Coordinates of C-alpha atoms and ligand atoms in Angstrom, one line a residue:
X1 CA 0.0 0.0 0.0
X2 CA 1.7 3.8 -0.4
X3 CA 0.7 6.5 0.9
X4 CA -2.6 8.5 0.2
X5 CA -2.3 12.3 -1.3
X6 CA -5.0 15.0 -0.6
X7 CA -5.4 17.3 -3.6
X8 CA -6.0 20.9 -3.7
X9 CA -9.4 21.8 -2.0
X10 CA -9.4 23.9 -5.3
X11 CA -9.7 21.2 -7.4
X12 CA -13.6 20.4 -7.4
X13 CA -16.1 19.6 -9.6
X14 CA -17.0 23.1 -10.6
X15 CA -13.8 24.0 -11.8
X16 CA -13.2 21.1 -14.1
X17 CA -13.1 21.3 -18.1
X18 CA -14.8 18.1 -18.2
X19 CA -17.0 15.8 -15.9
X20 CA -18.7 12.6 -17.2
X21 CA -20.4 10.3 -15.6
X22 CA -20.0 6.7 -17.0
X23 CA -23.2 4.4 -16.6
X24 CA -22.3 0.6 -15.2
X25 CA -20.9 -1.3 -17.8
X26 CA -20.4 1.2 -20.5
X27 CA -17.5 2.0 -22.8
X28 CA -16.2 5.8 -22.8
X29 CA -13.2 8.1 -24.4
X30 CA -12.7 11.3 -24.0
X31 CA -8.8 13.5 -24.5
X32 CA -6.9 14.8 -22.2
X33 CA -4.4 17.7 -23.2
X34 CA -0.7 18.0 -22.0
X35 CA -0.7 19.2 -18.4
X36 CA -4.2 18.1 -17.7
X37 CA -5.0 16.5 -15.0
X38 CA -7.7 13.6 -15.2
X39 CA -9.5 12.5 -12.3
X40 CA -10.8 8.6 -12.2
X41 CA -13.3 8.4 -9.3
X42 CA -14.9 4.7 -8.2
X43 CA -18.0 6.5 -6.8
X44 CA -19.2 3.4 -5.5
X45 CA -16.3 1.3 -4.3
X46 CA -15.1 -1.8 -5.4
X47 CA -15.1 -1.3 -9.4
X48 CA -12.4 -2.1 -11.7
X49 CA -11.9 1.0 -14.4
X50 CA -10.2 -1.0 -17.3
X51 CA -7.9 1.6 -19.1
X52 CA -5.8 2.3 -21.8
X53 CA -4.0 5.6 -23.1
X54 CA -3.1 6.6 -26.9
X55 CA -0.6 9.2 -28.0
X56 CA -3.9 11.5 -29.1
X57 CA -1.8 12.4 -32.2
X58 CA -0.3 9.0 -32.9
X59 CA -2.6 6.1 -32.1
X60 CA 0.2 3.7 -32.5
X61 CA 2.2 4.9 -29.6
X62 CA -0.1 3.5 -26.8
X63 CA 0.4 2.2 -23.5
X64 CA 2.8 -0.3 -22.3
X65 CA 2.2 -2.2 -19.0
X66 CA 5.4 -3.8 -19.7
X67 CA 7.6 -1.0 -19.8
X68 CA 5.6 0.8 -16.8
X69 CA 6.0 -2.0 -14.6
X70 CA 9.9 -2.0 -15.5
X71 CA 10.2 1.6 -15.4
X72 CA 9.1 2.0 -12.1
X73 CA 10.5 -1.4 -11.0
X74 CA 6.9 -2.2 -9.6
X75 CA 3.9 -4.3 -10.4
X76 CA 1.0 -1.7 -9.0
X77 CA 0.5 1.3 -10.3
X78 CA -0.2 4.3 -7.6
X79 CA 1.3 8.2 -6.7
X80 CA 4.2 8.2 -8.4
X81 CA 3.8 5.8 -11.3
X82 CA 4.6 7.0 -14.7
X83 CA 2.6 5.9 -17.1
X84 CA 4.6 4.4 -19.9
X85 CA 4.2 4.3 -23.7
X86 CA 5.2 1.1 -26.5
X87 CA 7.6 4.0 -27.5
X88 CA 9.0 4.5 -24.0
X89 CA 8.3 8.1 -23.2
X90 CA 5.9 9.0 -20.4
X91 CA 2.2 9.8 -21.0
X92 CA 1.2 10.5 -17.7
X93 CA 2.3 10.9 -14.4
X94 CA -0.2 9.3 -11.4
X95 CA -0.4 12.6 -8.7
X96 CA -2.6 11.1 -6.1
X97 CA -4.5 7.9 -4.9
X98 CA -6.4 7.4 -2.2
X99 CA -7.1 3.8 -2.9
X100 CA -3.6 2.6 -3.1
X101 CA -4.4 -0.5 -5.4
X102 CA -4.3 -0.7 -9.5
X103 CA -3.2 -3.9 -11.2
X104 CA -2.2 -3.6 -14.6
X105 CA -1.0 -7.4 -14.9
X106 CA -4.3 -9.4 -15.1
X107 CA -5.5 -7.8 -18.3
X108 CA -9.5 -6.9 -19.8
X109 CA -12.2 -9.5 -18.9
X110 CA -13.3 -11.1 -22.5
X111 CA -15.8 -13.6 -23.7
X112 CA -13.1 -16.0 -24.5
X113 CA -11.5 -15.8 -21.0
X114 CA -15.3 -15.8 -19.2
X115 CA -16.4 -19.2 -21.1
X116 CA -12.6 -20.9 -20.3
X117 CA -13.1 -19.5 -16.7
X118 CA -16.6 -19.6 -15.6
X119 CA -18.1 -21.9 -18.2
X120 CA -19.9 -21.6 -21.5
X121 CA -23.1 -19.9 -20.2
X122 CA -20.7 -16.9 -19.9
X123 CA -19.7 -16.4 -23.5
X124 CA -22.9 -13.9 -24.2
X125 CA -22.2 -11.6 -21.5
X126 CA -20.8 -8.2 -21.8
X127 CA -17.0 -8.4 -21.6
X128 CA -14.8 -5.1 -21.2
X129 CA -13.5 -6.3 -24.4
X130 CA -16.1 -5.8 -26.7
X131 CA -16.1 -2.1 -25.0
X132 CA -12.8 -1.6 -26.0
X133 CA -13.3 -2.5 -29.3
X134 CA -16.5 -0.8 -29.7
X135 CA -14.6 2.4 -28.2
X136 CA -11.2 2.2 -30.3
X137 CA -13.4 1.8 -33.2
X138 CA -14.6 5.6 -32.8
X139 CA -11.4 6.5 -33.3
X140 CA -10.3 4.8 -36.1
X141 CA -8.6 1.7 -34.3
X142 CA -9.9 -1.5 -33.9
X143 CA -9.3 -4.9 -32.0
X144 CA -5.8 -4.9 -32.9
X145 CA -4.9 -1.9 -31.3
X146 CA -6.8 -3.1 -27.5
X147 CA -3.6 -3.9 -25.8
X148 CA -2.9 -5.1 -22.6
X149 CA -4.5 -1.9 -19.6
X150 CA -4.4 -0.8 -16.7
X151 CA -7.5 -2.1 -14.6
X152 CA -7.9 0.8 -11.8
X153 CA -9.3 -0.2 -8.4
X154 CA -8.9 -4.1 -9.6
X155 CA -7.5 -5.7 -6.2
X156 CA -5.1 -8.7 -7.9
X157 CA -2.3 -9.4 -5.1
X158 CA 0.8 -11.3 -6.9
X159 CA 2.6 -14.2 -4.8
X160 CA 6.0 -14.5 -4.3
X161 CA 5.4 -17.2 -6.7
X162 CA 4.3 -15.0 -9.3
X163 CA 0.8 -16.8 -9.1
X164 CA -2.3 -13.9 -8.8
X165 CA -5.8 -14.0 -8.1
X166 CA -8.7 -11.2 -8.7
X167 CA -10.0 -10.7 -5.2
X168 CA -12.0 -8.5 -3.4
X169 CA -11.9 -4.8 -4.4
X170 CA -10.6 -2.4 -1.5
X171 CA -12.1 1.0 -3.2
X172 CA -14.6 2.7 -0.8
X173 CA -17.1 5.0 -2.6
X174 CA -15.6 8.3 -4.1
X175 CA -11.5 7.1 -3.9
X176 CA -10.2 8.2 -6.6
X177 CA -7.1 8.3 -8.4
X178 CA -5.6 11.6 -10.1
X179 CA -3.0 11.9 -13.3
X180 CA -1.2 14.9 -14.7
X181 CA -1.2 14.1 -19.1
X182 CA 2.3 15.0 -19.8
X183 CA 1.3 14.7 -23.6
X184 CA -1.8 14.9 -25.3
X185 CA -3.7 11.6 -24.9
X186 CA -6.9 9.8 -25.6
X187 CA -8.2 7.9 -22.6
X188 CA -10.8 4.9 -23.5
X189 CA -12.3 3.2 -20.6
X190 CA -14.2 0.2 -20.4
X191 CA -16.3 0.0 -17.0
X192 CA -16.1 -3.7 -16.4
X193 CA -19.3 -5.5 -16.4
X194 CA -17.9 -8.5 -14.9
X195 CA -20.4 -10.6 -12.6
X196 CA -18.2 -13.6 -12.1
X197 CA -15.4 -12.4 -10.5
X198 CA -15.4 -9.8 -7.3
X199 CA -13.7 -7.3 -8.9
X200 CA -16.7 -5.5 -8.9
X201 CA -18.2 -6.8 -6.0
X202 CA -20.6 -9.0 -8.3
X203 CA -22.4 -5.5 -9.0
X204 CA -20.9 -3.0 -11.5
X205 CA -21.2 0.9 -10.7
X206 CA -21.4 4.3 -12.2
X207 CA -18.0 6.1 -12.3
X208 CA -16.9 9.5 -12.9
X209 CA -14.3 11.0 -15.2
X210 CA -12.9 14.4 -14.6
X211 CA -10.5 17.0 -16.4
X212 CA -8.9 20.0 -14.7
X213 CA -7.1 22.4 -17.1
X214 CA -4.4 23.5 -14.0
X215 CA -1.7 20.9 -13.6
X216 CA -0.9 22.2 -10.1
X217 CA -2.1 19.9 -7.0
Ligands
ZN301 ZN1 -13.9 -6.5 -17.4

């Protein structure tokens, strides 16, 4: 766990450039401009944000779990983490946390993984896949381009042994985690319908999306 930042009592809802809220389920994209800072808020706990980032001039430069991982030598991302892209240059730095838990190891729930993982009844639900695809695909990209994301508030503790497990969430309603762009960037999101597993706590939720134009916390 690291340590929890308080932002600026400044930085509220009425002074941000953007604020959408994001039904249960749903796919979403929206871009965020150098020195932006984007909010991600789990308004009602225990709900993995699947994310991925795009260079919002260069769709091919995209985000790299790999190189953040190595990067910053760590396997969560949280304050500090910079935000890595395929090309190796940093797309975002994370400001603040007050969750303290993001995996980006354990990938986007799909209807290939639910039927191998929870059985063949599964293969017609909504996977965050097909919301990355349908999103992407707004842009110009499609399936190829869904690489592997960042799943924010997505509790998935890794064993010495290198063996991980989805468990519970720990996000409590309204934790939120903050990130100054330090290029231009298109953020797609897929709020993860998964019922299978608790990393929504069997019920997905609403989140929230926010942009602030001043970079400083
Ligand atoms: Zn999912």
């Amino acid at each position: 766990m690291t340590a929890f930042i308080q932002t600026s009592a400044a930085r509220t809802p009425e002074t941000a450039v953007q604020d959408h809220y994001i039904p249960a389920e749903a796919p979403f994209s929206t871009f965020v401009r150098k020195g932006q800072v984007l909010r991600i808020e789990d308004s009602y706990g225990q709900q993995a944000v699947d994310t991925l980032f795009y260079n919002a001039h260069d769709f091919s430069e995209r985000y790299s779990s790999q190189d953040t991982m190595r990067e910053q030598g760590a396997a969560y991302v949280s304050t500090g983490t910079k935000i890595m892209s395929s090309e190796g240059r940093v797309m975002l730095t994370v400001t603040a946390d007050s969750c303290g838990r993001h995996d980006t190891s354990a990938g986007a729930c799909s209807c290939e993984s639910n039927t191998v993982r929870f059985g063949a009844y599964t293969k017609y639900l909504h996977a965050c896949r097909d919301n990355f695809v349908i999103e992407v695909s707004k842009h110009g990209m499609s399936k190829r381009d869904v690489v592997p994301n960042i799943n924010f508030f997505m509790n998935v503790p890794i064993e010495p042994s290198g063996k991980m497990t989805i468990v519970d969430g720990i996000s409590s309603p309204g934790d939120y985690v903050e990130m100054k762009a330090e290029m231009d960037v298109l953020l797609v999101i897929s709020n993860c319908p998964q019922i299978n597993n608790p990393c929504n706590g069997f019920d997905p939720t609403p989140i929230r999306v926010l942009v602030w134009d001043d970079g400083a916390a």
